Every structure is written in C-alpha cells, then in structure tokens.
XYZ file of N, CA, C and O in Angstrom:
856
model
N 34.602 -10.919 -3.741
C 33.784 -11.051 -2.533
C 32.873 -9.836 -2.359
O 31.683 -9.931 -2.140
N 33.522 -8.637 -2.492
C 32.746 -7.422 -2.293
C 31.655 -7.269 -3.329
O 30.537 -6.885 -3.033
N 32.012 -7.636 -4.623
C 31.025 -7.505 -5.673
C 29.850 -8.431 -5.483
O 28.702 -8.053 -5.678
N 30.134 -9.692 -5.113
C 29.049 -10.651 -4.916
C 28.158 -10.248 -3.760
O 26.944 -10.465 -3.796
N 28.749 -9.669 -2.723
C 27.952 -9.215 -1.581
C 27.034 -8.081 -1.993
O 25.858 -8.047 -1.619
N 27.532 -7.144 -2.794
C 26.701 -6.033 -3.250
C 25.557 -6.528 -4.121
O 24.426 -6.043 -4.028
N 25.830 -7.515 -4.987
C 24.777 -8.072 -5.826
C 23.714 -8.760 -4.982
O 22.517 -8.654 -5.253
N 24.147 -9.477 -3.942
C 23.201 -10.173 -3.067
C 22.318 -9.181 -2.322
O 21.128 -9.417 -2.115
N 22.920 -8.057 -1.924
C 22.149 -7.050 -1.196
C 21.171 -6.337 -2.125
O 20.072 -5.974 -1.724
N 21.572 -6.123 -3.374
C 20.729 -5.368 -4.297
C 19.612 -6.217 -4.882
O 18.554 -5.695 -5.220
N 19.811 -7.519 -4.971
C 18.874 -8.393 -5.672
C 17.428 -8.271 -5.200
O 16.524 -8.140 -6.017
N 17.164 -8.311 -3.869
C 15.760 -8.261 -3.472
C 15.196 -6.862 -3.391
O 14.019 -6.696 -3.129
N 16.039 -5.850 -3.611
C 15.605 -4.481 -3.346
C 14.914 -3.815 -4.526
O 14.174 -2.864 -4.354
N 15.173 -4.253 -5.716
C 14.717 -3.485 -6.859
C 14.115 -4.374 -7.938
O 14.515 -5.517 -8.123
N 13.160 -3.802 -8.644
C 12.626 -4.371 -9.872
C 12.933 -3.379 -10.985
O 13.210 -2.203 -10.718
N 12.850 -3.792 -12.255
C 13.060 -2.830 -13.350
C 12.138 -1.627 -13.256
O 12.516 -0.519 -13.603
N 10.914 -1.841 -12.757
C 9.951 -0.737 -12.665
C 10.349 0.295 -11.625
O 9.846 1.409 -11.627
N 11.281 -0.073 -10.725
C 11.700 0.873 -9.690
C 12.609 1.963 -10.233
O 12.840 2.969 -9.579
N 13.170 1.747 -11.443
C 14.095 2.722 -12.002
C 13.428 4.090 -12.108
O 14.002 5.118 -11.787
N 12.169 4.091 -12.567
C 11.413 5.334 -12.692
C 10.391 5.475 -11.565
O 9.508 6.310 -11.636
N 10.513 4.632 -10.562
C 9.536 4.646 -9.482
C 9.769 5.783 -8.512
O 10.743 6.522 -8.585
N 8.862 5.914 -7.570
C 8.949 6.978 -6.589
C 9.929 6.603 -5.496
O 10.327 5.453 -5.331
N 10.323 7.613 -4.708
C 11.185 7.351 -3.565
C 10.478 6.479 -2.538
O 11.101 5.675 -1.851
N 9.162 6.637 -2.440
C 8.411 5.793 -1.512
C 8.493 4.336 -1.910
O 8.694 3.454 -1.070
N 8.332 4.066 -3.197
C 8.423 2.690 -3.675
C 9.796 2.110 -3.375
O 9.921 0.972 -2.922
N 10.830 2.881 -3.621
C 12.183 2.396 -3.372
C 12.422 2.170 -1.878
O 13.085 1.206 -1.484
N 11.890 3.071 -1.064
C 12.065 2.932 0.380
C 11.466 1.614 0.882
O 12.128 0.849 1.592
N 10.220 1.353 0.508
C 9.584 0.122 0.968
C 10.230 -1.109 0.352
O 10.287 -2.165 0.983
N 10.721 -0.991 -0.877
C 11.408 -2.119 -1.488
C 12.695 -2.433 -0.718
O 13.023 -3.606 -0.485
N 13.429 -1.383 -0.329
C 14.669 -1.595 0.429
C 14.368 -2.202 1.795
O 15.020 -3.158 2.223
N 13.379 -1.654 2.485
C 13.025 -2.180 3.799
C 12.561 -3.629 3.694
O 12.946 -4.486 4.499
N 11.732 -3.917 2.700
C 11.287 -5.289 2.498
C 12.436 -6.202 2.134
O 12.483 -7.369 2.560
N 13.383 -5.691 1.352
C 14.551 -6.483 0.984
C 15.402 -6.854 2.183
O 15.932 -7.969 2.258
N 15.520 -5.936 3.118
C 16.301 -6.232 4.318
C 15.629 -7.333 5.147
O 16.296 -8.217 5.694
N 14.319 -7.269 5.232
C 13.588 -8.327 5.938
C 13.786 -9.657 5.225
O 14.002 -10.700 5.861
N 13.736 -9.635 3.893
C 13.910 -10.857 3.111
C 15.290 -11.466 3.339
O 15.428 -12.690 3.441
N 16.311 -10.623 3.414
C 17.655 -11.132 3.660
C 17.754 -11.817 5.018
O 18.437 -12.832 5.166
N 17.071 -11.261 6.006
C 17.078 -11.869 7.330
C 16.399 -13.241 7.333
O 16.747 -14.124 8.122
N 15.420 -13.407 6.434
C 14.635 -14.646 6.404
C 15.120 -15.648 5.370
O 14.588 -16.751 5.278
N 16.127 -15.252 4.589
C 16.550 -16.072 3.461
C 16.948 -17.490 3.878
O 16.634 -18.466 3.192
N 17.662 -17.634 4.982
C 18.175 -18.938 5.411
C 17.242 -19.643 6.382
O 17.629 -20.639 7.001
N 16.045 -19.152 6.538
C 15.090 -19.757 7.467
C 14.057 -20.581 6.694
O 14.046 -20.601 5.462
N 13.171 -21.233 7.433
C 12.106 -22.025 6.812
C 10.896 -21.177 6.438
O 9.904 -21.699 5.910
N 10.962 -19.883 6.707
C 9.854 -18.981 6.393
C 9.715 -18.857 4.877
O 10.696 -18.631 4.166
N 8.504 -19.004 4.377
C 8.239 -18.903 2.942
C 7.656 -17.534 2.607
O 7.162 -16.820 3.493
N 7.681 -17.142 1.334
C 7.039 -15.874 0.942
C 5.566 -15.820 1.319
O 5.059 -14.749 1.697
N 4.867 -16.941 1.227
C 3.454 -16.958 1.606
C 3.268 -16.706 3.095
O 2.281 -16.087 3.510
N 4.216 -17.185 3.904
C 4.166 -16.879 5.339
C 4.268 -15.378 5.562
O 3.570 -14.806 6.413
N 5.158 -14.737 4.809
C 5.345 -13.293 4.952
C 4.089 -12.548 4.495
O 3.676 -11.562 5.125
N 3.466 -13.013 3.419
C 2.223 -12.407 2.941
C 1.142 -12.473 4.020
O 0.444 -11.482 4.282
N 1.009 -13.628 4.640
C 0.006 -13.789 5.694
C 0.352 -12.947 6.918
O -0.547 -12.434 7.599
N 1.660 -12.794 7.212
C 2.072 -11.935 8.328
C 1.712 -10.479 8.041
O 1.279 -9.740 8.939
N 1.865 -10.069 6.766
C 1.469 -8.715 6.385
C -0.015 -8.510 6.613
O -0.448 -7.473 7.142
N -0.820 -9.499 6.217
C -2.258 -9.422 6.452
C -2.568 -9.382 7.939
O -3.445 -8.616 8.377
N -1.841 -10.162 8.728
C -2.072 -10.199 10.175
C -1.863 -8.825 10.803
O -2.695 -8.354 11.581
N -0.752 -8.174 10.466
C -0.486 -6.855 11.046
C -1.521 -5.838 10.572
O -1.912 -4.940 11.323
N -1.947 -5.970 9.313
C -2.984 -5.071 8.815
C -4.292 -5.260 9.565
O -4.956 -4.284 9.942
N -4.679 -6.525 9.804
C -5.906 -6.798 10.536
C -5.776 -6.381 12.004
O -6.746 -5.911 12.607
N -4.578 -6.550 12.570
C -4.357 -6.163 13.969
C -4.535 -4.667 14.167
O -4.863 -4.214 15.280
N -4.325 -3.891 13.096
C -4.478 -2.441 13.200
C -5.940 -2.015 13.262
O -6.258 -0.928 13.765
N -6.852 -2.869 12.772
C -8.249 -2.464 12.615
C -8.943 -2.062 13.917
O -9.634 -1.036 13.949
N -8.806 -2.838 15.020
C -9.465 -2.405 16.264
C -8.998 -1.033 16.730
O -9.792 -0.244 17.262
N -7.721 -0.728 16.493
C -7.192 0.568 16.906
C -7.684 1.680 15.984
O -7.814 2.837 16.399
N -7.968 1.328 14.722
C -8.569 2.302 13.809
C -9.974 2.651 14.284
O -10.381 3.820 14.295
N -10.735 1.625 14.699
C -12.108 1.856 15.173
C -12.100 2.745 16.409
O -12.938 3.646 16.556
N -11.146 2.513 17.328
C -11.058 3.359 18.529
C -10.703 4.790 18.140
O -11.296 5.748 18.619
N -9.686 4.931 17.281
C -9.416 6.178 16.589
C -8.983 7.381 17.403
O -8.941 8.480 16.873
N -8.681 7.235 18.676
C -8.249 8.373 19.484
C -6.856 8.082 20.044
O -6.403 6.937 20.054
N -6.184 9.127 20.500
C -4.827 8.972 21.034
C -4.845 8.034 22.247
O -5.702 8.161 23.102
N -3.887 7.086 22.348
C -2.779 6.801 21.417
C -3.092 5.695 20.419
O -2.196 5.199 19.750
N -4.371 5.318 20.320
C -4.700 4.152 19.496
C -4.391 4.364 18.018
O -4.006 3.428 17.314
N -4.567 5.592 17.538
C -4.281 5.823 16.120
C -2.795 5.683 15.826
O -2.394 5.306 14.718
N -1.932 5.960 16.821
C -0.496 5.774 16.633
C -0.150 4.286 16.539
O 0.701 3.880 15.737
N -0.814 3.482 17.356
C -0.604 2.035 17.292
C -1.057 1.501 15.937
O -0.371 0.684 15.314
N -2.211 1.974 15.474
C -2.715 1.552 14.164
C -1.735 1.921 13.056
O -1.476 1.116 12.145
N -1.168 3.131 13.125
C -0.215 3.568 12.106
C 1.034 2.696 12.126
O 1.559 2.322 11.071
N 1.510 2.357 13.316
C 2.691 1.500 13.422
C 2.459 0.116 12.851
O 3.310 -0.424 12.130
N 1.315 -0.465 13.148
C 0.989 -1.793 12.620
C 0.827 -1.751 11.097
O 1.247 -2.673 10.387
N 0.231 -0.682 10.596
C 0.074 -0.538 9.152
C 1.429 -0.398 8.475
O 1.663 -0.954 7.394
N 2.341 0.323 9.108
C 3.691 0.496 8.578
C 4.393 -0.859 8.441
O 5.015 -1.163 7.411
N 4.285 -1.693 9.477
C 4.879 -3.028 9.423
C 4.240 -3.866 8.313
O 4.933 -4.598 7.597
N 2.925 -3.742 8.171
C 2.223 -4.488 7.137
C 2.712 -4.083 5.747
O 2.907 -4.933 4.872
N 2.947 -2.801 5.530
C 3.390 -2.316 4.220
C 4.797 -2.803 3.895
O 5.102 -3.132 2.750
N 5.670 -2.867 4.907
C 7.022 -3.378 4.681
C 6.981 -4.855 4.318
O 7.627 -5.310 3.368
N 6.206 -5.634 5.076
C 6.112 -7.063 4.803
C 5.461 -7.329 3.454
O 5.745 -8.347 2.806
N 4.596 -6.419 3.010
C 3.962 -6.570 1.705
C 4.991 -6.532 0.586
O 4.774 -7.121 -0.486
N 6.103 -5.846 0.810
C 7.188 -5.822 -0.167
C 8.194 -6.943 0.088
O 8.892 -7.380 -0.828
N 8.270 -7.414 1.324
C 9.256 -8.443 1.665
C 8.923 -9.790 1.036
O 9.837 -10.569 0.728
N 7.629 -10.093 0.861
C 7.286 -11.418 0.336
C 7.822 -11.625 -1.078
O 8.386 -12.679 -1.394
N 7.693 -10.609 -1.925
C 8.223 -10.730 -3.278
C 9.742 -10.813 -3.298
O 10.321 -11.584 -4.076
N 10.392 -10.031 -2.433
C 11.853 -10.075 -2.349
C 12.331 -11.449 -1.894
O 13.302 -11.998 -2.427
N 11.630 -12.007 -0.914
C 12.001 -13.332 -0.416
C 11.785 -14.404 -1.487
O 12.594 -15.333 -1.619
N 10.723 -14.262 -2.260
C 10.463 -15.223 -3.347
C 11.579 -15.179 -4.379
O 12.007 -16.227 -4.893
N 12.085 -13.978 -4.696
C 13.173 -13.876 -5.656
C 14.470 -14.444 -5.088
O 15.230 -15.091 -5.795
N 14.719 -14.202 -3.808
C 15.930 -14.724 -3.187
C 15.932 -16.252 -3.149
O 16.952 -16.895 -3.394
N 14.789 -16.830 -2.838
C 14.697 -18.282 -2.712
C 14.329 -18.972 -4.017
O 14.358 -20.200 -4.107
N 13.972 -18.185 -5.018
C 13.582 -18.766 -6.284
C 12.301 -19.560 -6.198
O 12.152 -20.603 -6.845
N 11.359 -19.053 -5.403
C 10.122 -19.804 -5.166
C 8.877 -19.027 -5.609
O 7.800 -19.230 -5.060
N 9.022 -18.143 -6.562
C 7.865 -17.406 -7.059
C 6.851 -18.378 -7.655
O 7.224 -19.350 -8.324
N 5.570 -18.116 -7.412
C 4.530 -19.013 -7.900
C 3.251 -18.237 -8.169
O 3.054 -17.127 -7.660
N 2.375 -18.859 -8.958
C 1.076 -18.252 -9.236
C 0.258 -18.146 -7.963
O -0.469 -17.168 -7.761
N 0.384 -19.155 -7.085
C -0.337 -19.121 -5.812
C 0.106 -17.941 -4.967
O -0.723 -17.239 -4.371
N 1.399 -17.697 -4.924
C 1.907 -16.571 -4.144
C 1.421 -15.242 -4.674
O 1.062 -14.342 -3.909
N 1.396 -15.098 -6.002
C 0.898 -13.867 -6.609
C -0.572 -13.662 -6.281
O -1.003 -12.551 -5.949
N -1.355 -14.734 -6.395
C -2.786 -14.648 -6.082
C -2.998 -14.305 -4.619
O -3.844 -13.455 -4.288
N -2.239 -14.953 -3.733
C -2.392 -14.708 -2.301
C -2.042 -13.270 -1.956
O -2.731 -12.619 -1.159
N -0.990 -12.751 -2.565
C -0.564 -11.376 -2.306
C -1.655 -10.392 -2.704
O -2.014 -9.482 -1.944
N -2.206 -10.558 -3.907
C -3.252 -9.652 -4.382
C -4.526 -9.777 -3.552
O -5.161 -8.769 -3.212
N -4.896 -11.009 -3.222
C -6.132 -11.238 -2.479
C -6.067 -10.649 -1.074
O -7.019 -9.999 -0.619
N -4.954 -10.865 -0.384
C -4.827 -10.323 0.969
C -4.806 -8.799 0.948
O -5.319 -8.160 1.877
N -4.239 -8.204 -0.100
C -4.256 -6.746 -0.234
C -5.697 -6.230 -0.275
O -6.053 -5.274 0.426
N -6.526 -6.854 -1.098
C -7.907 -6.400 -1.245
C -8.721 -6.648 0.022
O -9.540 -5.811 0.414
N -8.487 -7.777 0.659
C -9.197 -8.054 1.909
C -8.832 -7.018 2.959
O -9.698 -6.460 3.645
N -7.532 -6.760 3.076
C -7.063 -5.810 4.085
C -7.612 -4.416 3.867
O -8.068 -3.762 4.808
N -7.586 -3.941 2.608
C -8.029 -2.570 2.365
C -9.532 -2.442 2.527
O -10.040 -1.416 3.005
N -10.280 -3.477 2.147
C -11.729 -3.458 2.341
C -12.070 -3.350 3.830
O -12.899 -2.523 4.238
N -11.420 -4.161 4.645
C -11.683 -4.137 6.083
C -11.186 -2.839 6.723
O -11.776 -2.346 7.692
N -10.119 -2.264 6.159
C -9.604 -1.004 6.681
C -10.642 0.112 6.508
O -10.927 0.864 7.453
N -11.222 0.204 5.328
C -12.248 1.224 5.103
C -13.492 0.942 5.941
O -14.145 1.866 6.422
N -13.830 -0.343 6.105
C -14.973 -0.691 6.952
C -14.729 -0.251 8.392
O -15.643 0.235 9.070
N -13.493 -0.414 8.871
C -13.155 0.003 10.233
C -13.290 1.514 10.390
O -13.748 2.009 11.433
N -12.894 2.268 9.365
C -13.054 3.724 9.413
C -14.529 4.091 9.503
O -14.934 4.974 10.271
N -15.369 3.410 8.715
C -16.805 3.662 8.781
C -17.368 3.363 10.156
O -18.200 4.126 10.679
N -16.901 2.288 10.781
C -17.350 1.936 12.125
C -16.919 2.992 13.143
O -17.659 3.315 14.081
N -15.722 3.534 12.940
C -15.246 4.596 13.840
C -16.180 5.797 13.811
O -16.581 6.320 14.855
N -16.542 6.237 12.601
C -17.404 7.417 12.505
C -18.825 7.134 12.983
O -19.501 8.034 13.478
N -19.269 5.912 12.845
C -20.616 5.585 13.295
C -20.663 5.369 14.811
O -21.574 5.884 15.481
N -19.695 4.645 15.377
C -19.747 4.271 16.796
C -19.115 5.308 17.715
O -19.616 5.546 18.816
N -18.010 5.906 17.278
C -17.285 6.851 18.134
C -17.744 8.280 17.890
O -18.018 9.024 18.831
N -17.867 8.667 16.625
C -18.233 10.047 16.290
C -19.737 10.229 16.094
O -20.209 11.362 16.012
N -20.478 9.127 15.995
C -21.922 9.175 15.769
C -22.260 9.993 14.523
O -23.176 10.823 14.517
N -21.520 9.744 13.462
C -21.725 10.427 12.185
C -21.801 9.374 11.071
O -20.879 9.241 10.260
N -22.910 8.649 11.013
C -23.025 7.556 10.038
C -22.987 8.008 8.587
O -22.744 7.188 7.699
N -23.213 9.297 8.309
C -23.185 9.758 6.931
C -21.797 9.618 6.312
O -21.645 9.635 5.082
N -20.789 9.426 7.159
C -19.434 9.245 6.646
C -19.290 7.957 5.835
O -18.301 7.777 5.120
N -20.279 7.046 5.957
C -20.225 5.828 5.152
C -20.214 6.162 3.656
O -19.658 5.404 2.852
N -20.824 7.291 3.287
C -20.785 7.712 1.883
C -19.350 7.982 1.458
O -18.914 7.569 0.368
N -18.588 8.667 2.317
C -17.191 8.940 2.007
C -16.361 7.660 2.036
O -15.379 7.534 1.297
N -16.749 6.725 2.913
C -16.065 5.430 2.941
C -16.209 4.744 1.586
O -15.238 4.210 1.026
N -17.422 4.761 1.056
C -17.667 4.148 -0.252
C -16.851 4.837 -1.346
O -16.207 4.176 -2.173
N -16.853 6.170 -1.346
C -16.102 6.904 -2.353
C -14.597 6.692 -2.188
O -13.868 6.556 -3.167
N -14.142 6.657 -0.929
C -12.723 6.436 -0.670
C -12.265 5.063 -1.122
O -11.194 4.908 -1.711
N -13.086 4.062 -0.842
C -12.763 2.706 -1.283
C -12.744 2.636 -2.804
O -11.884 1.963 -3.397
N -13.650 3.346 -3.439
C -13.653 3.409 -4.903
C -12.380 4.063 -5.414
O -11.789 3.617 -6.405
N -11.944 5.124 -4.720
C -10.725 5.811 -5.119
C -9.508 4.911 -5.034
O -8.642 4.922 -5.913
N -9.449 4.114 -3.983
C -8.321 3.190 -3.848
C -8.319 2.179 -4.991
O -7.267 1.867 -5.560
N -9.488 1.666 -5.327
C -9.556 0.672 -6.387
C -9.226 1.268 -7.740
O -8.677 0.579 -8.608
N -9.543 2.553 -7.926
C -9.115 3.226 -9.148
C -7.599 3.211 -9.238
O -7.014 2.937 -10.285
N -6.943 3.486 -8.114
C -5.484 3.476 -8.074
C -4.931 2.111 -8.458
O -4.022 1.985 -9.286
N -5.510 1.057 -7.868
C -5.030 -0.290 -8.154
C -5.274 -0.677 -9.610
O -4.402 -1.266 -10.260
N -6.447 -0.343 -10.117
C -6.775 -0.713 -11.485
C -5.890 0.027 -12.488
O -5.462 -0.550 -13.494
N -5.607 1.307 -12.208
C -4.735 2.058 -13.100
C -3.334 1.485 -13.094
O -2.669 1.376 -14.125
N -2.871 1.080 -11.900
C -1.534 0.493 -11.791
C -1.464 -0.811 -12.594
O -0.529 -1.043 -13.357
N -2.472 -1.666 -12.434
C -2.510 -2.935 -13.160
C -2.591 -2.688 -14.668
O -1.941 -3.370 -15.468
N -3.393 -1.687 -15.036
C -3.550 -1.360 -16.461
C -2.211 -0.985 -17.075
O -1.837 -1.503 -18.137
N -1.484 -0.090 -16.446
C -0.212 0.347 -17.001
C 0.777 -0.804 -17.091
O 1.486 -0.952 -18.087
N 0.827 -1.633 -16.058
C 1.812 -2.708 -16.023
C 1.479 -3.832 -16.997
O 2.371 -4.407 -17.615
N 0.213 -4.181 -17.110
C -0.162 -5.327 -17.948
C -0.375 -4.959 -19.413
O -0.025 -5.723 -20.307
N -0.936 -3.785 -19.647
C -1.234 -3.404 -21.026
C 0.026 -2.996 -21.777
O 0.229 -3.380 -22.922
N 0.878 -2.199 -21.116
C 2.066 -1.695 -21.792
C 3.293 -2.585 -21.592
O 4.306 -2.390 -22.258
N 3.222 -3.523 -20.639
C 4.323 -4.467 -20.453
C 5.646 -3.776 -20.173
O 5.750 -2.924 -19.285
N 6.665 -4.115 -20.982
C 8.004 -3.565 -20.759
C 8.068 -2.065 -21.012
O 9.009 -1.397 -20.560
N 7.101 -1.536 -21.761
C 7.095 -0.101 -22.062
C 6.334 0.711 -21.007
O 6.162 1.921 -21.169
N 5.885 0.038 -19.941
C 5.057 0.711 -18.943
C 5.767 1.907 -18.320
O 5.168 2.961 -18.125
N 7.062 1.761 -18.032
C 7.789 2.846 -17.372
C 7.852 4.088 -18.252
O 7.738 5.213 -17.775
N 8.037 3.890 -19.562
C 8.087 5.021 -20.494
C 6.739 5.729 -20.539
O 6.661 6.963 -20.506
N 5.652 4.940 -20.588
C 4.307 5.509 -20.628
C 4.020 6.278 -19.344
O 3.435 7.374 -19.373
N 4.427 5.718 -18.207
C 4.225 6.382 -16.920
C 4.922 7.736 -16.908
O 4.356 8.744 -16.475
N 6.160 7.770 -17.393
C 6.896 9.021 -17.404
C 6.224 10.052 -18.306
O 6.168 11.232 -17.974
N 5.698 9.608 -19.443
C 5.001 10.527 -20.338
C 3.738 11.076 -19.686
O 3.412 12.260 -19.830
N 3.001 10.209 -18.975
C 1.797 10.647 -18.294
C 2.118 11.650 -17.196
O 1.381 12.612 -16.982
N 3.226 11.438 -16.505
C 3.615 12.357 -15.437
C 3.951 13.734 -15.993
O 3.698 14.751 -15.346
N 4.536 13.766 -17.195
C 4.855 15.050 -17.807
C 3.582 15.787 -18.225
O 3.500 17.007 -18.105
N 2.572 15.037 -18.705
C 1.319 15.657 -19.139
C 0.454 16.076 -17.960
O -0.123 17.159 -17.944
N 0.331 15.179 -16.976
C -0.541 15.410 -15.823
C 0.220 15.046 -14.549
O -0.017 13.980 -13.967
N 1.144 15.900 -14.105
C 2.029 15.538 -12.995
C 1.297 15.093 -11.730
O 1.642 14.069 -11.140
N 0.277 15.846 -11.292
C -0.383 15.525 -10.033
C -1.260 14.291 -10.170
O -1.146 13.332 -9.409
N -2.132 14.276 -11.179
C -3.082 13.181 -11.331
C -2.373 11.855 -11.586
O -2.665 10.849 -10.960
N -1.415 11.851 -12.512
C -0.785 10.588 -12.875
C 0.087 10.054 -11.759
O 0.228 8.845 -11.594
N 0.673 10.948 -10.950
C 1.498 10.456 -9.842
C 0.651 9.703 -8.842
O 1.125 8.792 -8.169
N -0.625 10.066 -8.709
C -1.536 9.307 -7.865
C -1.943 7.995 -8.545
O -1.878 6.933 -7.966
N -2.350 8.083 -9.797
C -3.005 6.956 -10.449
C -2.073 5.810 -10.779
O -2.536 4.690 -10.970
N -0.791 6.057 -10.928
C 0.120 4.967 -11.261
C 1.022 4.612 -10.092
O 1.955 3.857 -10.243
N 0.743 5.138 -8.923
C 1.619 4.871 -7.785
C 0.788 4.482 -6.577
O 0.441 5.320 -5.751
N 0.452 3.199 -6.471
C -0.374 2.761 -5.358
C 0.365 2.867 -4.032
O -0.256 2.960 -2.974
N 1.716 2.893 -4.079
C 2.492 3.065 -2.851
C 2.207 4.429 -2.237
O 2.074 4.576 -1.028
N 2.084 5.457 -3.086
C 1.767 6.789 -2.576
C 0.409 6.789 -1.880
O 0.246 7.347 -0.800
N -0.575 6.151 -2.531
C -1.913 6.104 -1.956
C -1.900 5.358 -0.632
O -2.492 5.794 0.351
N -1.203 4.205 -0.605
C -1.109 3.455 0.652
C -0.475 4.295 1.753
O -0.862 4.223 2.914
N 0.521 5.088 1.383
C 1.231 5.852 2.400
C 0.369 6.965 2.980
O 0.589 7.392 4.117
N -0.625 7.434 2.220
C -1.524 8.437 2.785
C -2.302 7.864 3.969
O -2.603 8.587 4.913
N -2.613 6.562 3.925
C -3.284 5.938 5.056
C -2.428 6.067 6.308
O -2.917 6.423 7.386
N -1.144 5.764 6.154
C -0.222 5.824 7.291
C -0.118 7.244 7.846
O -0.174 7.453 9.057
N 0.022 8.224 6.961
C 0.211 9.612 7.402
C -1.019 10.130 8.143
O -0.911 10.696 9.236
N -2.197 9.925 7.563
C -3.411 10.436 8.203
C -3.726 9.689 9.495
O -4.274 10.273 10.429
N -3.402 8.412 9.547
C -3.551 7.679 10.803
C -2.607 8.234 11.865
O -2.965 8.382 13.031
N -1.386 8.530 11.437
C -0.373 9.008 12.369
C -0.792 10.309 13.033
O -0.533 10.521 14.226
N -1.453 11.179 12.294
C -1.876 12.462 12.872
C -3.315 12.398 13.393
O -3.849 13.409 13.857
N -3.934 11.231 13.288
C -5.266 11.058 13.866
C -6.378 11.775 13.139
O -7.366 12.181 13.757
N -6.250 11.917 11.816
C -7.281 12.613 11.041
C -7.878 11.675 9.994
O -7.586 11.765 8.809
N -8.734 10.781 10.456
C -9.405 9.865 9.538
C -10.395 10.589 8.634
O -10.685 10.138 7.530
N -10.917 11.716 9.115
C -11.830 12.491 8.267
C -11.081 13.060 7.063
O -11.585 13.046 5.939
N -9.861 13.564 7.284
C -9.061 14.064 6.176
C -8.747 12.943 5.188
O -8.747 13.158 3.975
N -8.471 11.756 5.711
C -8.190 10.615 4.850
C -9.365 10.324 3.933
O -9.195 10.123 2.716
N -10.574 10.322 4.489
C -11.749 10.023 3.686
C -12.000 11.109 2.644
O -12.353 10.809 1.490
N -11.847 12.368 3.039
C -12.055 13.447 2.081
C -11.023 13.374 0.953
O -11.328 13.620 -0.222
N -9.795 13.049 1.323
C -8.737 12.931 0.318
C -9.064 11.819 -0.676
O -8.998 12.019 -1.897
N -9.400 10.636 -0.180
C -9.679 9.504 -1.038
C -10.969 9.694 -1.834
O -11.070 9.255 -2.986
N -11.963 10.350 -1.223
C -13.208 10.615 -1.949
C -12.952 11.581 -3.104
O -13.469 11.404 -4.211
N -12.161 12.607 -2.844
C -11.795 13.536 -3.922
C -10.997 12.852 -5.006
O -11.170 13.115 -6.205
N -10.141 11.939 -4.598
C -9.350 11.179 -5.559
C -10.243 10.324 -6.450
O -9.972 10.136 -7.633
N -11.306 9.794 -5.865
C -12.209 8.918 -6.616
C -12.918 9.651 -7.744
O -13.198 9.070 -8.801
N -13.200 10.935 -7.538
C -13.953 11.676 -8.547
C -13.069 12.582 -9.389
O -13.550 13.278 -10.273
N -11.752 12.555 -9.106
C -10.815 13.435 -9.841
C -10.646 12.980 -11.294
O -10.756 11.813 -11.591
C-alpha cells in the first residue's frame, strides 16, 4: 500500500530530464503534480489546465500595465499561478494517460501567446505610465532573449534526445553562467516573477536585453 502510494505521488512530479534539472524546475514540477493529483478524479482535462494557465497569465497583464504598488504584487501572484498550472497540464496528462499532439501544440502555443502579450504589456507600461517609449527597444531585445532561451531548450532536447541531459551537464561545466540560462527556461520565466514582485520592470528589461546579446 505504502509503495503504491509513493509511486502514485511521484509519477506526475518528475520527468527523466529533471534528474539533472534545476531546483526551480523540480519545484514547479512538484507543485504542478500536486494540482494534477487533485484533478485526477475530476472531469478536468489537461487542455483545460493549459487554458487556465493562459487565463491567469492574461489576467496578470492589466496589472503589469499599471505597474505600481500593489498592482505589481497582484501581477506576480497571477503569474506564479500560471507557471504552476503550466506544469500541471503535463502531469495531469500522464496521470490520466491522455497525452496528445493537440495538447502539446496547445501548451506551446499558449506559452508563446502569453509571453508575447506579457512583453507588450511591459512596453505599454513604460509608454503610458512612465512616458518613456524608448523602452520598446528593450522590449524587443527582451522578447528576443526569451525566444533564444526557448530555442536553445528545444535544440538540446530534440537534437540530442536521450543524451540531452549529459550534453547540458557538459555545457554547464564549460560555461556555468551562460548555459544555465540558455538550457533552463524555468529560470528565465522565474526572473519575470521576481522582478514583478519587487516592482522593477526596468531591471527585467535590462536583464533580458543583456541576455539576448550575451
């Protein structure tokens, strides 16, 4: 009984890639797994969870545009929920055995839509609230930096396949700082949460712009 319960609890929490993954990746996987366990016996599907993640991400956007206390805290909280649900959909699909090409496509598509609108909201904040439209240049560079992160992650996972984790570890030994950014999109996503939490969207843009040209 005890063994089967432990297996059931562990099943949605980890993928093979998590063995060498960051603590952030494991944290969100565990949190998403707990949500998946709560939804396992319900009629909620993984695609429902994906759309809920997008909803919370979009709900954060008006508060990002406002960008002042306490709105940035609300935006950070909504983004945090969105990031957890982004991991819960895959865990729920594994628990229910309902993984599909449509679900994979929906997950990737909603991620790109959400991040595009997130950067657009930051640009609107600097133009409407701070009256500094030149920040749109940093928005463009920051968005480019995020896409570099995603493309590098996809490259490592798809090109190297089962050997991806070994390659990642080798890259981290050669270039600890750069590779930890480029192969860990969870780290990049979490910077959004941290900078939102402290209300420094300008720091976020400078960070992502520097990342884009690094």
